[in-house]
Amino acid sequence: IDQDSLDIINIEFKGSANGYNCNYDLKLLDLEQDHLSIPELDYATIIMLPSTEFKKICQDLMVTGGDSMVITVKKNEKMARFTSVGDFGTCNIELEPRDLNDPDGPIMINAGDDINMSFSLKYLCMFTKATVLSEHVSVYFSDRMPVLVEYKTGSSYVRYYLAPKIEDDE
């Protein structure tokens, strides 16, 4: 950020191997709204998988024309199920743990509680744009709490939070 123009950020990418350089001057937004703080939560269930695989799951579920992803994890089973139902059909994807030495990358499923929650598929697909930042993504769940999708990059991270779709019981 240049001190002369505090409303613009300059981002420069230099490709040492291919000679490709890219320079962005992006306008910053000054939003007038209340600060939304997100409390630290102890999530009961964690799924860690290759970020490309999470992106593929989201894209495959979009084919049904559905607007929700239902995630089901049972504490006593070593499996996570991703489901979408839409105008064009139904898609069920089952994900099982994989070893660290697996050529497709490891998958860890740590289920502290049973989970059966629904989230907006549109927003989860938007989150997967961060796939280029990290080889792995961690997805954290607790019943009736926002999902946390975390991409670690170097010594930092990109975190997305998404509230679950909760059906009215009335």
PDB file of N, CA and C in Angstrom, residues 72-118:
ATOM      1  N   THR A  72     -22.583 -35.969   5.956  1.00  0.00           N
ATOM      2  CA  THR A  72     -22.907 -36.934   7.003  1.00  0.00           C
ATOM      3  C   THR A  72     -21.634 -37.659   7.416  1.00  0.00           C
ATOM      4  N   VAL A  73     -21.342 -37.609   8.700  1.00  0.00           N
ATOM      5  CA  VAL A  73     -20.211 -38.339   9.264  1.00  0.00           C
ATOM      6  C   VAL A  73     -20.728 -39.049  10.506  1.00  0.00           C
ATOM      7  N   LYS A  74     -20.500 -40.340  10.570  1.00  0.00           N
ATOM      8  CA  LYS A  74     -20.913 -41.118  11.742  1.00  0.00           C
ATOM      9  C   LYS A  74     -19.680 -41.437  12.581  1.00  0.00           C
ATOM     10  N   LYS A  75     -19.805 -41.213  13.872  1.00  0.00           N
ATOM     11  CA  LYS A  75     -18.686 -41.389  14.794  1.00  0.00           C
ATOM     12  C   LYS A  75     -18.106 -42.803  14.741  1.00  0.00           C
ATOM     13  N   ASN A  76     -18.968 -43.801  14.586  1.00  0.00           N
ATOM     14  CA  ASN A  76     -18.499 -45.186  14.617  1.00  0.00           C
ATOM     15  C   ASN A  76     -18.103 -45.730  13.245  1.00  0.00           C
ATOM     16  N   GLU A  77     -18.252 -44.942  12.188  1.00  0.00           N
ATOM     17  CA  GLU A  77     -17.835 -45.349  10.845  1.00  0.00           C
ATOM     18  C   GLU A  77     -16.663 -44.482  10.413  1.00  0.00           C
ATOM     19  N   LYS A  78     -15.751 -45.040   9.669  1.00  0.00           N
ATOM     20  CA  LYS A  78     -14.622 -44.271   9.150  1.00  0.00           C
ATOM     21  C   LYS A  78     -14.942 -43.823   7.730  1.00  0.00           C
ATOM     22  N   MET A  79     -15.942 -42.931   7.611  1.00  0.00           N
ATOM     23  CA  MET A  79     -16.371 -42.504   6.288  1.00  0.00           C
ATOM     24  C   MET A  79     -17.130 -41.183   6.410  1.00  0.00           C
ATOM     25  N   ALA A  80     -17.026 -40.361   5.375  1.00  0.00           N
ATOM     26  CA  ALA A  80     -17.831 -39.141   5.268  1.00  0.00           C
ATOM     27  C   ALA A  80     -18.637 -39.251   3.982  1.00  0.00           C
ATOM     28  N   ARG A  81     -19.888 -38.819   4.027  1.00  0.00           N
ATOM     29  CA  ARG A  81     -20.765 -38.874   2.854  1.00  0.00           C
ATOM     30  C   ARG A  81     -21.188 -37.446   2.502  1.00  0.00           C
ATOM     31  N   PHE A  82     -21.047 -37.109   1.228  1.00  0.00           N
ATOM     32  CA  PHE A  82     -21.460 -35.813   0.697  1.00  0.00           C
ATOM     33  C   PHE A  82     -22.601 -36.080  -0.277  1.00  0.00           C
ATOM     34  N   THR A  83     -23.730 -35.395  -0.090  1.00  0.00           N
ATOM     35  CA  THR A  83     -24.919 -35.655  -0.902  1.00  0.00           C
ATOM     36  C   THR A  83     -25.509 -34.349  -1.404  1.00  0.00           C
ATOM     37  N   SER A  84     -25.999 -34.382  -2.641  1.00  0.00           N
ATOM     38  CA  SER A  84     -26.756 -33.265  -3.188  1.00  0.00           C
ATOM     39  C   SER A  84     -27.937 -33.822  -3.980  1.00  0.00           C
ATOM     40  N   VAL A  85     -29.098 -33.219  -3.774  1.00  0.00           N
ATOM     41  CA  VAL A  85     -30.313 -33.600  -4.496  1.00  0.00           C
ATOM     42  C   VAL A  85     -30.795 -32.364  -5.239  1.00  0.00           C
ATOM     43  N   GLY A  86     -31.026 -32.509  -6.542  1.00  0.00           N
ATOM     44  CA  GLY A  86     -31.476 -31.370  -7.325  1.00  0.00           C
ATOM     45  C   GLY A  86     -32.445 -31.776  -8.410  1.00  0.00           C
ATOM     46  N   ASP A  87     -32.762 -30.831  -9.277  1.00  0.00           N
ATOM     47  CA  ASP A  87     -33.703 -31.061 -10.370  1.00  0.00           C
ATOM     48  C   ASP A  87     -33.222 -32.132 -11.345  1.00  0.00           C
ATOM     49  N   PHE A  88     -31.901 -32.315 -11.441  1.00  0.00           N
ATOM     50  CA  PHE A  88     -31.353 -33.256 -12.418  1.00  0.00           C
ATOM     51  C   PHE A  88     -31.007 -34.609 -11.820  1.00  0.00           C
ATOM     52  N   GLY A  89     -31.173 -34.762 -10.516  1.00  0.00           N
ATOM     53  CA  GLY A  89     -30.885 -36.058  -9.904  1.00  0.00           C
ATOM     54  C   GLY A  89     -30.237 -35.931  -8.546  1.00  0.00           C
ATOM     55  N   THR A  90     -29.628 -37.031  -8.131  1.00  0.00           N
ATOM     56  CA  THR A  90     -28.993 -37.136  -6.820  1.00  0.00           C
ATOM     57  C   THR A  90     -27.556 -37.600  -6.990  1.00  0.00           C
ATOM     58  N   CYS A  91     -26.670 -37.063  -6.178  1.00  0.00           N
ATOM     59  CA  CYS A  91     -25.276 -37.499  -6.180  1.00  0.00           C
ATOM     60  C   CYS A  91     -24.862 -37.793  -4.743  1.00  0.00           C
ATOM     61  N   ASN A  92     -24.300 -38.974  -4.517  1.00  0.00           N
ATOM     62  CA  ASN A  92     -23.732 -39.368  -3.228  1.00  0.00           C
ATOM     63  C   ASN A  92     -22.258 -39.667  -3.427  1.00  0.00           C
ATOM     64  N   ILE A  93     -21.415 -39.029  -2.638  1.00  0.00           N
ATOM     65  CA  ILE A  93     -19.977 -39.280  -2.699  1.00  0.00           C
ATOM     66  C   ILE A  93     -19.543 -39.744  -1.318  1.00  0.00           C
ATOM     67  N   GLU A  94     -18.909 -40.910  -1.270  1.00  0.00           N
ATOM     68  CA  GLU A  94     -18.404 -41.434  -0.007  1.00  0.00           C
ATOM     69  C   GLU A  94     -16.892 -41.302   0.008  1.00  0.00           C
ATOM     70  N   LEU A  95     -16.396 -40.782   1.108  1.00  0.00           N
ATOM     71  CA  LEU A  95     -14.971 -40.516   1.265  1.00  0.00           C
ATOM     72  C   LEU A  95     -14.460 -41.352   2.429  1.00  0.00           C
ATOM     73  N   GLU A  96     -13.436 -42.160   2.171  1.00  0.00           N
ATOM     74  CA  GLU A  96     -12.849 -42.999   3.208  1.00  0.00           C
ATOM     75  C   GLU A  96     -11.422 -42.536   3.480  1.00  0.00           C
ATOM     76  N   PRO A  97     -10.922 -42.789   4.689  1.00  0.00           N
ATOM     77  CA  PRO A  97      -9.545 -42.386   5.019  1.00  0.00           C
ATOM     78  C   PRO A  97      -8.527 -43.058   4.101  1.00  0.00           C
ATOM     79  N   ARG A  98      -7.435 -42.326   3.849  1.00  0.00           N
ATOM     80  CA  ARG A  98      -6.321 -42.874   3.072  1.00  0.00           C
ATOM     81  C   ARG A  98      -5.030 -42.634   3.839  1.00  0.00           C
ATOM     82  N   ASP A  99      -4.088 -43.514   3.640  1.00  0.00           N
ATOM     83  CA  ASP A  99      -2.790 -43.469   4.299  1.00  0.00           C
ATOM     84  C   ASP A  99      -1.958 -42.278   3.813  1.00  0.00           C
ATOM     85  N   LEU A 100      -1.015 -41.859   4.631  1.00  0.00           N
ATOM     86  CA  LEU A 100      -0.113 -40.765   4.255  1.00  0.00           C
ATOM     87  C   LEU A 100       0.678 -41.073   2.995  1.00  0.00           C
ATOM     88  N   ASN A 101       0.942 -42.344   2.737  1.00  0.00           N
ATOM     89  CA  ASN A 101       1.742 -42.743   1.576  1.00  0.00           C
ATOM     90  C   ASN A 101       0.915 -42.978   0.321  1.00  0.00           C
ATOM     91  N   ASP A 102      -0.392 -42.777   0.395  1.00  0.00           N
ATOM     92  CA  ASP A 102      -1.247 -42.991  -0.770  1.00  0.00           C
ATOM     93  C   ASP A 102      -0.859 -42.004  -1.874  1.00  0.00           C
ATOM     94  N   PRO A 103      -0.700 -42.469  -3.119  1.00  0.00           N
ATOM     95  CA  PRO A 103      -0.294 -41.564  -4.203  1.00  0.00           C
ATOM     96  C   PRO A 103      -1.305 -40.449  -4.487  1.00  0.00           C
ATOM     97  N   ASP A 104      -2.574 -40.657  -4.132  1.00  0.00           N
ATOM     98  CA  ASP A 104      -3.584 -39.617  -4.336  1.00  0.00           C
ATOM     99  C   ASP A 104      -3.639 -38.626  -3.182  1.00  0.00           C
ATOM    100  N   GLY A 105      -2.817 -38.834  -2.167  1.00  0.00           N
ATOM    101  CA  GLY A 105      -2.792 -37.936  -1.020  1.00  0.00           C
ATOM    102  C   GLY A 105      -3.598 -38.492   0.137  1.00  0.00           C
ATOM    103  N   PRO A 106      -3.223 -38.104   1.348  1.00  0.00           N
ATOM    104  CA  PRO A 106      -3.899 -38.638   2.532  1.00  0.00           C
ATOM    105  C   PRO A 106      -5.270 -38.014   2.757  1.00  0.00           C
ATOM    106  N   ILE A 107      -6.144 -38.797   3.371  1.00  0.00           N
ATOM    107  CA  ILE A 107      -7.436 -38.298   3.839  1.00  0.00           C
ATOM    108  C   ILE A 107      -7.573 -38.723   5.293  1.00  0.00           C
ATOM    109  N   MET A 108      -7.841 -37.744   6.164  1.00  0.00           N
ATOM    110  CA  MET A 108      -8.032 -38.028   7.571  1.00  0.00           C
ATOM    111  C   MET A 108      -9.460 -37.649   7.949  1.00  0.00           C
ATOM    112  N   ILE A 109     -10.159 -38.551   8.616  1.00  0.00           N
ATOM    113  CA  ILE A 109     -11.506 -38.267   9.112  1.00  0.00           C
ATOM    114  C   ILE A 109     -11.486 -38.516  10.612  1.00  0.00           C
ATOM    115  N   ASN A 110     -11.607 -37.446  11.392  1.00  0.00           N
ATOM    116  CA  ASN A 110     -11.604 -37.541  12.847  1.00  0.00           C
ATOM    117  C   ASN A 110     -12.990 -37.145  13.334  1.00  0.00           C
ATOM    118  N   ALA A 111     -13.835 -38.141  13.589  1.00  0.00           N
ATOM    119  CA  ALA A 111     -15.230 -37.886  13.953  1.00  0.00           C
ATOM    120  C   ALA A 111     -15.406 -37.977  15.461  1.00  0.00           C
ATOM    121  N   GLY A 112     -15.590 -36.840  16.106  1.00  0.00           N
ATOM    122  CA  GLY A 112     -15.868 -36.806  17.534  1.00  0.00           C
ATOM    123  C   GLY A 112     -17.344 -36.929  17.820  1.00  0.00           C
ATOM    124  N   ASP A 113     -18.177 -36.530  16.878  1.00  0.00           N
ATOM    125  CA  ASP A 113     -19.636 -36.599  16.994  1.00  0.00           C
ATOM    126  C   ASP A 113     -20.217 -37.001  15.646  1.00  0.00           C
ATOM    127  N   ASP A 114     -21.457 -37.489  15.675  1.00  0.00           N
ATOM    128  CA  ASP A 114     -22.183 -37.714  14.428  1.00  0.00           C
ATOM    129  C   ASP A 114     -22.564 -36.358  13.846  1.00  0.00           C
ATOM    130  N   ILE A 115     -22.381 -36.211  12.550  1.00  0.00           N
ATOM    131  CA  ILE A 115     -22.697 -34.959  11.863  1.00  0.00           C
ATOM    132  C   ILE A 115     -23.660 -35.270  10.723  1.00  0.00           C
ATOM    133  N   ASN A 116     -24.712 -34.483  10.605  1.00  0.00           N
ATOM    134  CA  ASN A 116     -25.619 -34.540   9.456  1.00  0.00           C
ATOM    135  C   ASN A 116     -26.113 -33.116   9.244  1.00  0.00           C
ATOM    136  N   MET A 117     -25.381 -32.378   8.416  1.00  0.00           N
ATOM    137  CA  MET A 117     -25.654 -30.957   8.242  1.00  0.00           C
ATOM    138  C   MET A 117     -25.721 -30.602   6.765  1.00  0.00           C
ATOM    139  N   SER A 118     -26.433 -29.527   6.478  1.00  0.00           N
ATOM    140  CA  SER A 118     -26.610 -29.056   5.110  1.00  0.00           C
ATOM    141  C   SER A 118     -26.015 -27.657   4.977  1.00  0.00           C
TER     142      SER A 118
END
